[in-house]
Structures are given as structure tokens and as C-alpha cells.
Amino acid sequence: IERLLGPRFLLNLYIAGAVCGSVCFLAHKFFMVRNSK
């Protein structure tokens, strides 16, 4: 995959995954706090 697409694509994929993961984590914490009240 790296030889076909290049390291830039892998870097973008990694960054997108990290951003999505943190956003999902924050949203989950936010909803847990809202539901506990």
C-alpha cells in the first residue's frame, strides 16, 4: 500500500484516524455526562 499511494497518504490517513478517534471519545464523554444528570 505504501509503495502505491506514498507516505503522504499514510500520514493523512493516520491524522484523520487520530482526529476521528479523539472526536468520538469527546462526544462519548459529553453524552455520558449529560445522561448522568
GROMACS .gro file of N, CA and C in nm:
model
  111
    1ILE      N    1   0.085  -0.120   0.000
    1ILE     CA    2   0.000   0.000   0.000
    1ILE      C    3   0.089   0.125   0.000
    2GLU      N    4   0.192   0.125   0.080
    2GLU     CA    5   0.278   0.244   0.090
    2GLU      C    6   0.346   0.272  -0.043
    3ARG      N    7   0.384   0.165  -0.116
    3ARG     CA    8   0.452   0.186  -0.244
    3ARG      C    9   0.356   0.242  -0.348
    4LEU      N   10   0.228   0.205  -0.341
    4LEU     CA   11   0.129   0.254  -0.438
    4LEU      C   12   0.089   0.398  -0.410
    5LEU      N   13   0.060   0.430  -0.286
    5LEU     CA   14  -0.001   0.559  -0.254
    5LEU      C   15   0.100   0.663  -0.205
    6GLY      N   16   0.209   0.617  -0.147
    6GLY     CA   17   0.309   0.711  -0.097
    6GLY      C   18   0.290   0.741   0.051
    7PRO      N   19   0.394   0.792   0.116
    7PRO     CA   20   0.389   0.818   0.261
    7PRO      C   21   0.294   0.930   0.298
    8ARG      N   22   0.268   1.023   0.204
    8ARG     CA   23   0.180   1.135   0.235
    8ARG      C   24   0.038   1.088   0.263
    9PHE      N   25  -0.009   0.990   0.183
    9PHE     CA   26  -0.143   0.935   0.204
    9PHE      C   27  -0.153   0.867   0.340
   10LEU      N   28  -0.048   0.791   0.376
   10LEU     CA   29  -0.049   0.724   0.506
   10LEU      C   30  -0.051   0.825   0.619
   11LEU      N   31   0.021   0.935   0.602
   11LEU     CA   32   0.023   1.039   0.705
   11LEU      C   33  -0.116   1.101   0.721
   12ASN      N   34  -0.181   1.131   0.608
   12ASN     CA   35  -0.316   1.187   0.613
   12ASN      C   36  -0.413   1.089   0.677
   13LEU      N   37  -0.398   0.960   0.644
   13LEU     CA   38  -0.486   0.858   0.700
   13LEU      C   39  -0.467   0.849   0.851
   14TYR      N   40  -0.341   0.855   0.895
   14TYR     CA   41  -0.310   0.848   1.038
   14TYR      C   42  -0.369   0.968   1.112
   15ILE      N   43  -0.353   1.088   1.055
   15ILE     CA   44  -0.405   1.209   1.117
   15ILE      C   45  -0.558   1.205   1.123
   16ALA      N   46  -0.621   1.162   1.013
   16ALA     CA   47  -0.766   1.153   1.010
   16ALA      C   48  -0.816   1.055   1.115
   17GLY      N   49  -0.747   0.943   1.130
   17GLY     CA   50  -0.785   0.843   1.230
   17GLY      C   51  -0.772   0.898   1.371
   18ALA      N   52  -0.664   0.972   1.396
   18ALA     CA   53  -0.643   1.028   1.529
   18ALA      C   54  -0.750   1.132   1.562
   19VAL      N   55  -0.781   1.218   1.465
   19VAL     CA   56  -0.883   1.322   1.486
   19VAL      C   57  -1.019   1.258   1.511
   20CYS      N   58  -1.055   1.160   1.428
   20CYS     CA   59  -1.184   1.094   1.442
   20CYS      C   60  -1.193   1.024   1.577
   21GLY      N   61  -1.085   0.959   1.618
   21GLY     CA   62  -1.085   0.889   1.745
   21GLY      C   63  -1.105   0.984   1.862
   22SER      N   64  -1.035   1.097   1.861
   22SER     CA   65  -1.048   1.192   1.971
   22SER      C   66  -1.185   1.257   1.973
   23VAL      N   67  -1.241   1.287   1.855
   23VAL     CA   68  -1.374   1.347   1.848
   23VAL      C   69  -1.478   1.249   1.901
   24CYS      N   70  -1.468   1.122   1.861
   24CYS     CA   71  -1.563   1.021   1.910
   24CYS      C   72  -1.551   1.006   2.061
   25PHE      N   73  -1.428   1.010   2.113
   25PHE     CA   74  -1.406   0.996   2.256
   25PHE      C   75  -1.468   1.113   2.332
   26LEU      N   76  -1.446   1.236   2.284
   26LEU     CA   77  -1.502   1.353   2.350
   26LEU      C   78  -1.654   1.353   2.343
   27ALA      N   79  -1.710   1.314   2.229
   27ALA     CA   80  -1.856   1.309   2.215
   27ALA      C   81  -1.913   1.207   2.313
   28HIS      N   82  -1.846   1.093   2.327
   28HIS     CA   83  -1.894   0.989   2.419
   28HIS      C   84  -1.891   1.039   2.562
   29LYS      N   85  -1.782   1.104   2.602
   29LYS     CA   86  -1.774   1.160   2.738
   29LYS      C   87  -1.883   1.264   2.760
   30PHE      N   88  -1.905   1.350   2.659
   30PHE     CA   89  -2.005   1.456   2.669
   30PHE      C   90  -2.144   1.397   2.691
   31PHE      N   91  -2.180   1.293   2.614
   31PHE     CA   92  -2.312   1.233   2.629
   31PHE      C   93  -2.324   1.158   2.761
   32MET      N   94  -2.217   1.098   2.809
   32MET     CA   95  -2.223   1.029   2.938
   32MET      C   96  -2.249   1.129   3.050
   33VAL      N   97  -2.185   1.246   3.044
   33VAL     CA   98  -2.205   1.349   3.146
   33VAL      C   99  -2.348   1.401   3.139
   34ARG      N  100  -2.399   1.423   3.017
   34ARG     CA  101  -2.535   1.474   3.003
   34ARG      C  102  -2.638   1.375   3.054
   35ASN      N  103  -2.616   1.246   3.028
   35ASN     CA  104  -2.715   1.146   3.068
   35ASN      C  105  -2.712   1.118   3.218
   36SER      N  106  -2.600   1.146   3.284
   36SER     CA  107  -2.590   1.114   3.426
   36SER      C  108  -2.665   1.216   3.511
   37LYS      N  109  -2.691   1.334   3.458
   37LYS     CA  110  -2.759   1.438   3.536
   37LYS      C  111  -2.910   1.414   3.540
   0.00000   0.00000   0.00000
